[in-house]
CSV table of C-alpha atoms in Angstrom, one decimal:
chain,number,residue,atom,x,y,z
C,1,MET,CA,183.1,155.5,105.2
C,2,ARG,CA,180.0,156.5,103.3
C,3,ARG,CA,176.8,156.5,105.4
C,4,VAL,CA,174.0,155.1,103.8
C,5,ILE,CA,170.4,156.8,104.1
C,6,GLY,CA,167.6,154.5,103.5
C,7,PHE,CA,163.9,153.7,104.8
C,8,SER,CA,163.6,151.8,108.2
C,9,VAL,CA,161.5,148.6,108.4
C,10,VAL,CA,158.8,150.6,110.7
C,11,GLU,CA,158.7,153.5,107.9
C,12,LEU,CA,158.3,150.9,105.0
C,13,MET,CA,155.5,149.4,107.2
C,14,LEU,CA,154.0,153.0,107.7
C,15,SER,CA,154.1,153.6,104.1
C,16,LEU,CA,152.5,150.7,102.9
C,17,LEU,CA,149.7,151.0,105.5
C,18,LEU,CA,149.0,154.6,104.3
C,19,ALA,CA,149.1,153.5,100.7
C,20,SER,CA,146.7,150.6,101.5
C,21,ILE,CA,144.1,153.1,103.4
C,22,ILE,CA,144.3,155.8,100.5
C,23,ILE,CA,143.9,152.7,97.8
C,24,THR,CA,141.0,151.3,100.1
C,25,ALA,CA,139.2,154.5,100.1
C,26,LEU,CA,139.6,155.2,96.4
C,27,ILE,CA,138.3,151.7,95.7
C,28,GLN,CA,135.7,152.4,98.0
C,29,HIS,CA,134.9,155.7,96.6
C,30,TYR,CA,134.9,154.4,92.7
C,31,SER,CA,132.9,151.6,93.9
C,32,SER,CA,130.0,154.1,95.4
C,33,GLY,CA,130.5,156.3,92.5
C,34,LYS,CA,129.7,153.1,90.3
C,35,ARG,CA,126.9,152.7,92.1
C,36,GLN,CA,125.5,155.9,92.1
C,37,TYR,CA,126.0,156.1,88.5
C,38,LEU,CA,124.2,152.8,87.5
C,39,LEU,CA,121.4,153.7,89.8
C,40,SER,CA,121.1,157.2,88.2
C,41,GLN,CA,121.2,155.3,84.8
C,42,ASN,CA,118.5,152.9,85.8
C,43,LEU,CA,116.7,155.9,87.0
C,44,LEU,CA,116.9,157.5,83.7
C,45,LYS,CA,116.0,154.5,81.6
C,46,LYS,CA,112.9,154.1,83.7
C,47,ASP,CA,111.8,157.8,83.0
C,48,TYR,CA,112.8,157.5,79.7
C,49,ASP,CA,110.7,154.2,79.5
C,50,LEU,CA,107.8,155.7,81.0
C,51,GLN,CA,107.9,158.7,78.9
C,52,MET,CA,107.5,156.6,75.6
C,53,ILE,CA,104.7,154.9,77.3
C,54,THR,CA,103.0,157.6,77.9
C,55,ASP,CA,103.4,159.3,74.6
C,56,LEU,CA,102.2,156.0,72.7
C,57,LEU,CA,99.1,156.1,75.3
C,58,ARG,CA,98.3,159.7,74.2
C,59,TYR,CA,98.8,159.5,70.6
C,60,SER,CA,97.1,156.4,70.2
C,61,ILE,CA,94.0,158.1,72.4
C,62,ARG,CA,94.0,161.0,70.2
C,63,GLN,CA,93.8,158.7,66.9
C,64,ALA,CA,90.9,156.5,68.5
C,65,GLY,CA,88.5,156.3,65.8
C,66,PHE,CA,90.5,157.8,63.2
C,67,THR,CA,89.1,157.8,59.4
C,68,PRO,CA,89.8,160.4,56.7
C,69,CYS,CA,86.6,162.2,56.9
C,70,ALA,CA,85.1,161.5,60.1
C,71,SER,CA,85.5,159.7,63.6
C,72,LEU,CA,83.7,156.1,63.8
C,73,ASP,CA,81.3,157.9,66.3
C,74,TRP,CA,80.0,159.9,63.9
C,75,LEU,CA,79.6,157.1,61.1
C,76,ARG,CA,77.1,154.3,60.7
C,77,VAL,CA,79.6,151.3,61.3
C,78,ARG,CA,79.4,147.7,60.3
C,79,ASP,CA,81.9,145.0,60.9
C,80,GLY,CA,81.3,142.4,58.0
C,81,ARG,CA,83.7,139.7,59.7
C,82,ASP,CA,81.8,136.9,61.0
C,83,GLY,CA,80.9,137.2,64.9
C,84,PHE,CA,82.4,140.6,65.8
C,85,ASP,CA,80.0,143.4,67.1
C,86,PRO,CA,80.3,147.0,65.5
C,87,PRO,CA,83.6,148.2,66.9
C,88,LEU,CA,83.6,151.2,69.0
C,89,ALA,CA,86.7,153.7,69.0
C,90,ILE,CA,87.8,153.4,72.4
C,91,SER,CA,86.9,151.5,75.2
C,92,ALA,CA,87.9,151.0,78.8
C,93,ASN,CA,88.3,148.1,80.8
C,94,ALA,CA,85.7,146.4,78.6
C,95,ASP,CA,87.3,142.7,79.1
C,96,SER,CA,89.5,143.9,82.8
C,97,HIS,CA,90.0,146.4,85.4
C,98,HIS,CA,93.3,146.9,83.6
C,99,ALA,CA,92.9,147.3,79.6
C,100,LEU,CA,92.3,150.2,77.1
C,101,SER,CA,91.1,149.0,73.5
C,102,ILE,CA,91.3,151.4,70.7
C,103,ALA,CA,90.1,151.1,66.8
C,104,ARG,CA,91.0,152.9,64.0
C,105,MET,CA,92.2,153.5,60.4
C,106,SER,CA,95.7,153.1,59.6
C,107,GLU,CA,96.8,156.6,58.7
C,108,ASP,CA,98.6,154.8,55.4
C,109,PHE,CA,95.3,154.8,53.8
C,110,SER,CA,94.3,155.1,50.0
C,111,ARG,CA,91.4,157.0,47.8
C,112,VAL,CA,88.8,154.9,46.2
C,113,VAL,CA,88.6,156.0,42.6
C,114,ARG,CA,85.8,153.7,42.2
C,115,VAL,CA,83.5,151.0,43.2
C,116,LEU,CA,83.7,148.4,40.4
C,117,SER,CA,81.3,146.1,42.1
C,118,PRO,CA,79.8,144.9,45.3
C,119,THR,CA,82.9,142.6,46.2
C,120,ARG,CA,85.5,144.8,43.8
C,121,LEU,CA,87.2,148.1,44.2
C,122,LEU,CA,89.7,150.3,42.4
C,123,VAL,CA,92.0,152.4,44.4
C,124,ASP,CA,94.9,154.9,44.4
C,125,ALA,CA,98.2,152.4,44.6
C,126,ASP,CA,99.4,154.5,47.2
C,127,ASN,CA,100.1,151.9,49.8
C,128,SER,CA,100.2,148.1,50.0
C,129,PHE,CA,97.5,146.1,51.0
C,130,ARG,CA,98.0,142.8,53.2
C,131,VAL,CA,95.2,139.7,51.8
C,132,ASN,CA,93.7,138.2,54.3
C,133,LYS,CA,93.7,140.9,57.0
C,134,PRO,CA,90.9,143.0,58.1
C,135,HIS,CA,90.9,146.6,56.4
C,136,ILE,CA,88.1,149.4,56.9
C,137,ILE,CA,86.7,151.3,53.8
C,138,ALA,CA,84.9,154.9,55.0
C,139,ASP,CA,83.3,157.8,53.5
C,140,CYS,CA,81.9,160.7,55.4
C,141,PHE,CA,78.9,158.8,56.2
C,142,SER,CA,79.4,155.0,56.9
C,143,ALA,CA,82.3,152.6,57.4
C,144,GLU,CA,82.7,148.6,57.2
C,145,ILE,CA,85.4,146.5,57.5
C,146,VAL,CA,85.8,144.1,55.3
C,147,ILE,CA,88.7,141.5,54.5
C,148,ILE,CA,90.9,141.9,51.4
C,149,THR,CA,91.2,138.5,49.0
C,150,HIS,CA,93.0,139.7,46.4
C,151,VAL,CA,95.2,142.4,45.1
C,152,GLN,CA,95.9,143.1,41.6
C,153,PRO,CA,98.1,146.2,40.0
C,154,VAL,CA,95.9,147.8,37.3
C,155,ALA,CA,98.5,150.7,35.7
C,156,ARG,CA,98.7,152.9,38.5
C,157,GLN,CA,96.0,151.5,40.4
C,158,LEU,CA,95.0,148.6,42.4
C,159,GLU,CA,91.8,146.3,42.2
C,160,ILE,CA,90.9,145.1,45.4
C,161,THR,CA,88.8,142.1,46.1
C,162,ILE,CA,86.9,141.4,49.3
C,163,ASN,CA,85.5,138.6,51.1
C,164,LYS,CA,81.9,139.9,51.0
C,165,PRO,CA,79.8,142.3,49.4
C,166,LEU,CA,79.7,145.6,50.6
C,167,TYR,CA,76.9,146.5,52.9
C,168,PHE,CA,76.8,150.6,52.4
C,169,ALA,CA,77.0,152.7,49.1
C,170,TYR,CA,79.8,154.7,49.3
C,171,THR,CA,80.1,158.3,48.0
C,172,GLU,CA,83.2,160.5,47.2
C,173,PRO,CA,85.4,160.8,48.9
C,174,ALA,CA,85.7,157.2,49.9
C,175,TYR,CA,89.2,155.8,51.5
C,176,LEU,CA,90.6,152.3,52.1
C,177,GLY,CA,93.0,151.4,55.1
C,178,ALA,CA,94.3,148.8,57.1
C,179,TRP,CA,92.1,148.2,60.4
C,180,LEU,CA,94.0,148.6,63.6
C,181,GLU,CA,93.0,147.0,66.9
C,182,GLU,CA,95.1,148.6,69.6
C,183,ARG,CA,94.8,147.0,73.4
C,184,PHE,CA,96.9,148.1,76.6
C,185,TYR,CA,96.6,146.0,79.3
C,186,VAL,CA,98.0,144.5,82.7
C,187,GLN,CA,98.8,140.8,83.1
C,188,LYS,CA,101.3,138.7,84.6
C,189,ASN,CA,104.7,138.3,82.5
C,190,SER,CA,106.9,135.2,82.2
C,191,HIS,CA,108.4,136.0,85.1
C,192,GLY,CA,105.1,136.0,86.9
C,193,GLU,CA,105.4,139.7,87.5
C,194,PRO,CA,102.2,142.4,86.6
C,195,ALA,CA,103.3,144.3,83.5
C,196,LEU,CA,102.4,146.6,80.9
C,197,PHE,CA,101.7,144.7,77.5
C,198,TYR,CA,100.5,146.3,74.0
C,199,GLN,CA,98.8,144.3,71.3
C,200,LEU,CA,98.5,145.5,67.6
C,201,ASP,CA,99.0,142.1,65.8
C,202,HIS,CA,100.8,140.2,68.5
C,203,PRO,CA,101.3,141.1,72.1
C,204,GLU,CA,104.7,142.7,73.6
C,205,GLU,CA,105.5,143.4,76.9
C,206,LEU,CA,106.2,146.8,77.6
C,207,SER,CA,107.2,147.8,81.0
C,208,ASN,CA,107.1,145.6,84.3
C,209,GLN,CA,107.1,148.8,86.1
C,210,ILE,CA,103.8,149.7,85.3
C,211,HIS,CA,101.9,146.8,87.5
C,212,SER,CA,98.1,148.3,87.0
C,213,LEU,CA,96.0,150.7,84.3
C,214,ASN,CA,93.0,152.3,85.3
C,215,THR,CA,91.1,154.1,82.8
C,216,GLN,CA,88.1,156.8,82.7
C,217,LEU,CA,86.3,157.8,79.9
C,218,LEU,CA,84.9,161.3,80.6
C,219,GLU,CA,82.8,164.1,78.6
C,220,ASN,CA,83.7,167.6,78.8
C,221,ARG,CA,83.8,170.6,76.8
C,222,LYS,CA,86.7,169.4,74.7
C,223,GLY,CA,85.2,166.1,74.1
C,224,LEU,CA,85.9,162.7,75.0
C,225,MET,CA,88.8,162.6,77.2
C,226,ALA,CA,90.4,159.4,78.6
C,227,HIS,CA,92.0,159.8,82.3
C,228,LEU,CA,94.4,157.2,82.8
C,229,VAL,CA,96.2,156.2,86.0
C,230,LEU,CA,99.4,154.4,85.6
C,231,GLY,CA,100.5,152.2,89.1
C,232,LEU,CA,104.3,152.1,89.4
C,233,VAL,CA,106.7,149.7,91.2
C,234,ASP,CA,108.1,151.6,94.1
C,235,ARG,CA,107.2,155.0,92.8
C,236,LYS,CA,104.2,157.4,93.0
C,237,PRO,CA,101.2,156.8,90.3
C,238,VAL,CA,101.3,158.5,87.3
C,239,ALA,CA,98.1,160.4,85.8
C,240,LEU,CA,97.6,161.3,82.3
C,241,ASP,CA,94.6,163.0,80.2
C,242,ALA,CA,94.3,162.6,76.4
C,243,VAL,CA,91.3,164.2,74.6
C,244,VAL,CA,90.0,162.0,71.6
C,245,ARG,CA,89.8,163.5,68.0
C,246,VAL,CA,86.4,164.5,67.5
C,247,SER,CA,86.7,164.2,63.7
């Protein structure tokens, strides 16, 4: 008679117990690894977002007051819009302890070919111009903000009509470009949390990890420098310096 070799009930139960212990350990290891992975990814995303924001701040500060010939601070400047004071290239905490305002001409500008009349300009058709939006005309001595009311293509050029007669007389080279007013500021978001916002045409939330923005404008050998301190949630504040372009 052949003897049947198998596992006893005790051996089976021990095997199941060991298997369950191993599986539990593997699941815990997987869960721990997944948590660490998600935490690392979250930290990387925060670092990436912070780097993008600091790059944007530095770029905007360097471009403050830009016109093709000279910075706004070197020009006679007039704002042709009703109720507006002459603009500043950069201002810190003008209306808040957590705000930075920057004004400049867009890098997409066109050469003014000829001033046809106090309210009409002929410019190169390098760029599109938005009707009823602020633009700035500037040469190497003067600049003023105007509102475009009509754009008419003329051969390879554009005839631009503005809402008010020009205040200054312009000499070559003169340029026309969109007027940009950027603003970085901290206020509460839709969740009631302090967050950093950026506004050009309309406000948008950049990060709820930044809960404060403090800015100082300092003069040094390189010129005007902006010193910023970004207050972060659960992390040390980040400081950055950027020099405003001179011309």
